[in-house]
Amino acid sequence: MFPLAMHMANELLSIPVAAATLALGAAIVAVAAAVAGRTLNPERLPLMGVMGAFVFAAQMINFTLPGMPGTSGHLGGGVLLAVVLGPAAGIVTMAAILIVQCLLFQDGGVLALGCNIINMGVVPCLAGWGLYRLLLGSVWKAKPWRQYLSAWLACLVGVTAGAALVPIEAKVSGVMQIPLSHFLVVMVGVHLLIGLFEGLITFAVIAYLRLARPAALALAEAQPGRRKLGRGAVIVSVLLTAVLIAGAVSWFASSQPDGLEWSYLVRGYGRTENALKEPSPAVVGANDWQSKWSLMPDYNKRAAPLGAAAAELEEAAESAESGWPAINGWVSVAGLLGTAVTLAIVYLAAVLLRRRRRRVGPATGSQP
Amino acid sequence: MHHSHIDRFAQGDSPVHRLEARAKLVAVLAYTAVLISFNRYTVAALAPMAILPLSMLWFGGVPIWFALRRVAILSPFILAICLFSPLYDHSAHAAAFGPWRFVVSGGWLTAFDLAIKFTFGVLALTALMSTTPFASLLEAMRKLGAPKLLVMQLGFVYRYLFVLIDEAMRIRRGRDFRGAARAPVGRRLAAVGNIVGSLFVRTLERSDRIQTAMAARGYRGNSRSLSVSQFRGRDAAFLLAVAAYLLGCRWLYPAIL
């Protein structure tokens, strides 16, 4: 249930944002794949993929939250993968998991894959792993409590930072009308809680591995004859994540110089969507109504009572009756009917085709 | 749990199944891009977008209830966002359907718009996955230039997904039979950690065995496949038809509306 809440849907993104995040995600995954291919022993390659499958399986081991029957938390896995496999292999594996979730389970949109890979793969892996290693120092010399604490903090920060990007991406796309601050508070609040449990489970897994298989915790550590990832790499990855998040925030801030206004969204659409048609009077009118009668114009509580809006609505209905000749109800009915008729024809054709194939099928099948 | 639960129709045979995976992948990607490019207030213009996913499902012999069930399973998150939007967008919009004219708030228009786009998007993706074996799709992704390492990982994830899920389910059943539900929170959390940890160690050992088995069969770091799929005339025709259809949906239909 939990990872479902974090998967970005296609519908919340605009084309430019989807394209930009897809390009960025693809570039990061390509770099990570190259780095993982170089630093990881080629014999270790199957391990990454099987670890991806492991994350799915680990999500089956649910944990009923205390006091909240019905909801259950389980492992997201990004930070654990990064800790065990190293950040590059962790990112590639998370990307593989997210692509399988998208294609096979239709969880998260195809065009939102870039966003999902950044939010749930790149940010948790880089931020989580960087924080883990910064707090931990050497894996071999670290004391247990320090290992636990750093794993837990890494999950908390990694998961929450990734989740905080969801509302920002949606807002930059301009599809959402829920104000950024509200959505951000909800997402960050929920994911601080999720990060807490993710951290606790990761913490428990690491405790088990420390007892049962200490070598597994150092898989990403120096392998004989392989390049070693030093403290510099850790700092660089943390800085990179900070820049990524700061960049997203500042991009968002600069795209709305006149503050957070509802009307911004409508005007934005007027520019991009109605490139073919003139902005219809309906859009202009709606724009006016919107700035006048939205619940919280310019983020301030409205001065006029809300009841006034109802009267305005009636007025708008009257003007819909008289003016606005562009709107003709019958055309949309005709459009719906046309679609329905087309679908009926397609359906009939498919049924006929299948029936014919079924009749032909056994006859040809029995031929030697 | 087996693959058949998710992509049980992918191995069938139909005109849609016989199309090349690359053509279908590109078509569904383009369809999704056109779908989300629609203005959020133009709900009526979305109607003809139903034709492509539904015809792929029907011609592919995939039952419509199967696809609709996928939509229902995935809908909670998007439904929550849909239901929130009327609270925030009170702009008045004139709408007309047949002889009736009425005013709706922009929030409700957005809610319907998001729900319809989501449904169509999931239907299209289900149509793709139910008419294309995952291996062919991986092949298509490789031919379209995805990193080789990533495609290989996808293959591994798909291959071992249900093997490991089965194992996890067995462990979970064992835990539940031992009365885990009544244990205190701390103990339950520790149990989850131990189970996931032991699953992790088992996975490590399994991947070692897989590695040895693959090496014994001649694996030297890159996979080879006996691929016969090639881009044929009918795939090009399919892509052209989809392109014409999408252009019509995006520009011709809203223009006459």
PDB file of N, CA, C and O in Angstrom, chain B residues 95-129:
ATOM      1  N   ALA B  95     -20.928  24.362 -19.538  1.00  0.00           N
ATOM      2  CA  ALA B  95     -20.842  23.085 -20.230  1.00  0.00           C
ATOM      3  C   ALA B  95     -22.190  22.828 -20.881  1.00  0.00           C
ATOM      4  O   ALA B  95     -23.209  23.363 -20.452  1.00  0.00           O
ATOM      5  N   ALA B  96     -22.175  22.053 -21.921  1.00  0.00           N
ATOM      6  CA  ALA B  96     -23.434  21.770 -22.596  1.00  0.00           C
ATOM      7  C   ALA B  96     -23.409  20.342 -23.061  1.00  0.00           C
ATOM      8  O   ALA B  96     -22.386  19.836 -23.516  1.00  0.00           O
ATOM      9  N   PHE B  97     -24.511  19.677 -22.895  1.00  0.00           N
ATOM     10  CA  PHE B  97     -24.627  18.318 -23.420  1.00  0.00           C
ATOM     11  C   PHE B  97     -26.029  18.183 -23.997  1.00  0.00           C
ATOM     12  O   PHE B  97     -27.013  18.226 -23.263  1.00  0.00           O
ATOM     13  N   GLY B  98     -26.092  18.070 -25.325  1.00  0.00           N
ATOM     14  CA  GLY B  98     -27.393  18.010 -25.963  1.00  0.00           C
ATOM     15  C   GLY B  98     -28.163  19.270 -25.668  1.00  0.00           C
ATOM     16  O   GLY B  98     -27.629  20.371 -25.750  1.00  0.00           O
ATOM     17  N   PRO B  99     -29.404  19.134 -25.273  1.00  0.00           N
ATOM     18  CA  PRO B  99     -30.222  20.326 -25.017  1.00  0.00           C
ATOM     19  C   PRO B  99     -29.920  20.973 -23.671  1.00  0.00           C
ATOM     20  O   PRO B  99     -30.382  22.071 -23.416  1.00  0.00           O
ATOM     21  N   TRP B 100     -29.168  20.284 -22.815  1.00  0.00           N
ATOM     22  CA  TRP B 100     -28.960  20.831 -21.476  1.00  0.00           C
ATOM     23  C   TRP B 100     -27.727  21.702 -21.426  1.00  0.00           C
ATOM     24  O   TRP B 100     -26.686  21.357 -21.957  1.00  0.00           O
ATOM     25  N   ARG B 101     -27.876  22.838 -20.747  1.00  0.00           N
ATOM     26  CA  ARG B 101     -26.729  23.695 -20.503  1.00  0.00           C
ATOM     27  C   ARG B 101     -26.601  23.873 -19.008  1.00  0.00           C
ATOM     28  O   ARG B 101     -27.593  24.055 -18.314  1.00  0.00           O
ATOM     29  N   PHE B 102     -25.405  23.785 -18.536  1.00  0.00           N
ATOM     30  CA  PHE B 102     -25.229  23.951 -17.110  1.00  0.00           C
ATOM     31  C   PHE B 102     -23.840  24.497 -16.831  1.00  0.00           C
ATOM     32  O   PHE B 102     -23.006  24.555 -17.717  1.00  0.00           O
ATOM     33  N   VAL B 103     -23.650  24.890 -15.568  1.00  0.00           N
ATOM     34  CA  VAL B 103     -22.358  25.435 -15.164  1.00  0.00           C
ATOM     35  C   VAL B 103     -21.732  24.468 -14.178  1.00  0.00           C
ATOM     36  O   VAL B 103     -22.381  24.024 -13.241  1.00  0.00           O
ATOM     37  N   VAL B 104     -20.502  24.082 -14.449  1.00  0.00           N
ATOM     38  CA  VAL B 104     -19.805  23.219 -13.502  1.00  0.00           C
ATOM     39  C   VAL B 104     -18.567  23.954 -13.019  1.00  0.00           C
ATOM     40  O   VAL B 104     -18.069  24.844 -13.690  1.00  0.00           O
ATOM     41  N   SER B 105     -18.088  23.542 -11.846  1.00  0.00           N
ATOM     42  CA  SER B 105     -16.862  24.182 -11.352  1.00  0.00           C
ATOM     43  C   SER B 105     -15.669  23.510 -12.016  1.00  0.00           C
ATOM     44  O   SER B 105     -15.717  22.344 -12.397  1.00  0.00           O
ATOM     45  N   GLY B 106     -14.608  24.284 -12.157  1.00  0.00           N
ATOM     46  CA  GLY B 106     -13.406  23.752 -12.781  1.00  0.00           C
ATOM     47  C   GLY B 106     -12.858  22.547 -12.038  1.00  0.00           C
ATOM     48  O   GLY B 106     -12.274  21.649 -12.637  1.00  0.00           O
ATOM     49  N   GLY B 107     -13.058  22.513 -10.719  1.00  0.00           N
ATOM     50  CA  GLY B 107     -12.553  21.404  -9.921  1.00  0.00           C
ATOM     51  C   GLY B 107     -13.173  20.077 -10.324  1.00  0.00           C
ATOM     52  O   GLY B 107     -12.483  19.077 -10.481  1.00  0.00           O
ATOM     53  N   TRP B 108     -14.497  20.086 -10.533  1.00  0.00           N
ATOM     54  CA  TRP B 108     -15.147  18.836 -10.936  1.00  0.00           C
ATOM     55  C   TRP B 108     -14.721  18.426 -12.335  1.00  0.00           C
ATOM     56  O   TRP B 108     -14.520  17.242 -12.606  1.00  0.00           O
ATOM     57  N   LEU B 109     -14.573  19.414 -13.224  1.00  0.00           N
ATOM     58  CA  LEU B 109     -14.090  19.098 -14.572  1.00  0.00           C
ATOM     59  C   LEU B 109     -12.723  18.428 -14.485  1.00  0.00           C
ATOM     60  O   LEU B 109     -12.475  17.407 -15.126  1.00  0.00           O
ATOM     61  N   THR B 110     -11.841  19.009 -13.661  1.00  0.00           N
ATOM     62  CA  THR B 110     -10.502  18.440 -13.512  1.00  0.00           C
ATOM     63  C   THR B 110     -10.574  17.023 -12.946  1.00  0.00           C
ATOM     64  O   THR B 110      -9.850  16.134 -13.381  1.00  0.00           O
ATOM     65  N   ALA B 111     -11.452  16.844 -11.958  1.00  0.00           N
ATOM     66  CA  ALA B 111     -11.571  15.520 -11.344  1.00  0.00           C
ATOM     67  C   ALA B 111     -11.951  14.475 -12.397  1.00  0.00           C
ATOM     68  O   ALA B 111     -11.327  13.418 -12.508  1.00  0.00           O
ATOM     69  N   PHE B 112     -12.983  14.786 -13.204  1.00  0.00           N
ATOM     70  CA  PHE B 112     -13.402  13.842 -14.251  1.00  0.00           C
ATOM     71  C   PHE B 112     -12.284  13.633 -15.262  1.00  0.00           C
ATOM     72  O   PHE B 112     -12.022  12.514 -15.703  1.00  0.00           O
ATOM     73  N   ASP B 113     -11.647  14.753 -15.614  1.00  0.00           N
ATOM     74  CA  ASP B 113     -10.582  14.689 -16.609  1.00  0.00           C
ATOM     75  C   ASP B 113      -9.463  13.762 -16.146  1.00  0.00           C
ATOM     76  O   ASP B 113      -9.021  12.874 -16.885  1.00  0.00           O
ATOM     77  N   LEU B 114      -9.027  13.938 -14.882  1.00  0.00           N
ATOM     78  CA  LEU B 114      -7.947  13.098 -14.348  1.00  0.00           C
ATOM     79  C   LEU B 114      -8.366  11.642 -14.312  1.00  0.00           C
ATOM     80  O   LEU B 114      -7.611  10.746 -14.709  1.00  0.00           O
ATOM     81  N   ALA B 115      -9.605  11.388 -13.852  1.00  0.00           N
ATOM     82  CA  ALA B 115     -10.062  10.003 -13.731  1.00  0.00           C
ATOM     83  C   ALA B 115     -10.116   9.338 -15.106  1.00  0.00           C
ATOM     84  O   ALA B 115      -9.687   8.195 -15.276  1.00  0.00           O
ATOM     85  N   ILE B 116     -10.624  10.069 -16.103  1.00  0.00           N
ATOM     86  CA  ILE B 116     -10.732   9.483 -17.443  1.00  0.00           C
ATOM     87  C   ILE B 116      -9.347   9.242 -18.026  1.00  0.00           C
ATOM     88  O   ILE B 116      -9.068   8.171 -18.582  1.00  0.00           O
ATOM     89  N   LYS B 117      -8.462  10.219 -17.877  1.00  0.00           N
ATOM     90  CA  LYS B 117      -7.111  10.045 -18.415  1.00  0.00           C
ATOM     91  C   LYS B 117      -6.416   8.861 -17.752  1.00  0.00           C
ATOM     92  O   LYS B 117      -5.732   8.075 -18.406  1.00  0.00           O
ATOM     93  N   PHE B 118      -6.611   8.745 -16.431  1.00  0.00           N
ATOM     94  CA  PHE B 118      -5.985   7.640 -15.713  1.00  0.00           C
ATOM     95  C   PHE B 118      -6.503   6.302 -16.229  1.00  0.00           C
ATOM     96  O   PHE B 118      -5.748   5.384 -16.530  1.00  0.00           O
ATOM     97  N   THR B 119      -7.840   6.208 -16.373  1.00  0.00           N
ATOM     98  CA  THR B 119      -8.439   4.964 -16.858  1.00  0.00           C
ATOM     99  C   THR B 119      -7.896   4.606 -18.233  1.00  0.00           C
ATOM    100  O   THR B 119      -7.471   3.465 -18.463  1.00  0.00           O
ATOM    101  N   PHE B 120      -7.901   5.563 -19.141  1.00  0.00           N
ATOM    102  CA  PHE B 120      -7.434   5.282 -20.498  1.00  0.00           C
ATOM    103  C   PHE B 120      -5.952   4.888 -20.496  1.00  0.00           C
ATOM    104  O   PHE B 120      -5.542   3.980 -21.214  1.00  0.00           O
ATOM    105  N   GLY B 121      -5.152   5.598 -19.690  1.00  0.00           N
ATOM    106  CA  GLY B 121      -3.725   5.305 -19.643  1.00  0.00           C
ATOM    107  C   GLY B 121      -3.463   3.890 -19.158  1.00  0.00           C
ATOM    108  O   GLY B 121      -2.660   3.158 -19.752  1.00  0.00           O
ATOM    109  N   VAL B 122      -4.160   3.489 -18.083  1.00  0.00           N
ATOM    110  CA  VAL B 122      -3.959   2.132 -17.561  1.00  0.00           C
ATOM    111  C   VAL B 122      -4.477   1.098 -18.563  1.00  0.00           C
ATOM    112  O   VAL B 122      -3.855   0.056 -18.763  1.00  0.00           O
ATOM    113  N   LEU B 123      -5.601   1.402 -19.221  1.00  0.00           N
ATOM    114  CA  LEU B 123      -6.121   0.471 -20.231  1.00  0.00           C
ATOM    115  C   LEU B 123      -5.098   0.271 -21.346  1.00  0.00           C
ATOM    116  O   LEU B 123      -4.855  -0.857 -21.786  1.00  0.00           O
ATOM    117  N   ALA B 124      -4.483   1.360 -21.796  1.00  0.00           N
ATOM    118  CA  ALA B 124      -3.514   1.249 -22.893  1.00  0.00           C
ATOM    119  C   ALA B 124      -2.307   0.428 -22.463  1.00  0.00           C
ATOM    120  O   ALA B 124      -1.835  -0.438 -23.216  1.00  0.00           O
ATOM    121  N   LEU B 125      -1.832   0.670 -21.237  1.00  0.00           N
ATOM    122  CA  LEU B 125      -0.667  -0.074 -20.756  1.00  0.00           C
ATOM    123  C   LEU B 125      -1.027  -1.552 -20.570  1.00  0.00           C
ATOM    124  O   LEU B 125      -0.235  -2.446 -20.899  1.00  0.00           O
ATOM    125  N   THR B 126      -2.227  -1.811 -20.045  1.00  0.00           N
ATOM    126  CA  THR B 126      -2.665  -3.194 -19.898  1.00  0.00           C
ATOM    127  C   THR B 126      -2.766  -3.864 -21.265  1.00  0.00           C
ATOM    128  O   THR B 126      -2.386  -5.025 -21.422  1.00  0.00           O
ATOM    129  N   ALA B 127      -3.275  -3.110 -22.258  1.00  0.00           N
ATOM    130  CA  ALA B 127      -3.379  -3.674 -23.605  1.00  0.00           C
ATOM    131  C   ALA B 127      -2.004  -4.041 -24.125  1.00  0.00           C
ATOM    132  O   ALA B 127      -1.820  -5.109 -24.726  1.00  0.00           O
ATOM    133  N   LEU B 128      -1.011  -3.183 -23.875  1.00  0.00           N
ATOM    134  CA  LEU B 128       0.354  -3.483 -24.329  1.00  0.00           C
ATOM    135  C   LEU B 128       0.886  -4.735 -23.636  1.00  0.00           C
ATOM    136  O   LEU B 128       1.375  -5.661 -24.280  1.00  0.00           O
ATOM    137  N   MET B 129       0.757  -4.761 -22.290  1.00  0.00           N
ATOM    138  CA  MET B 129       1.372  -5.858 -21.544  1.00  0.00           C
ATOM    139  C   MET B 129       0.626  -7.174 -21.746  1.00  0.00           C
ATOM    140  O   MET B 129       1.217  -8.233 -21.598  1.00  0.00           O
TER     141      MET B 129
END
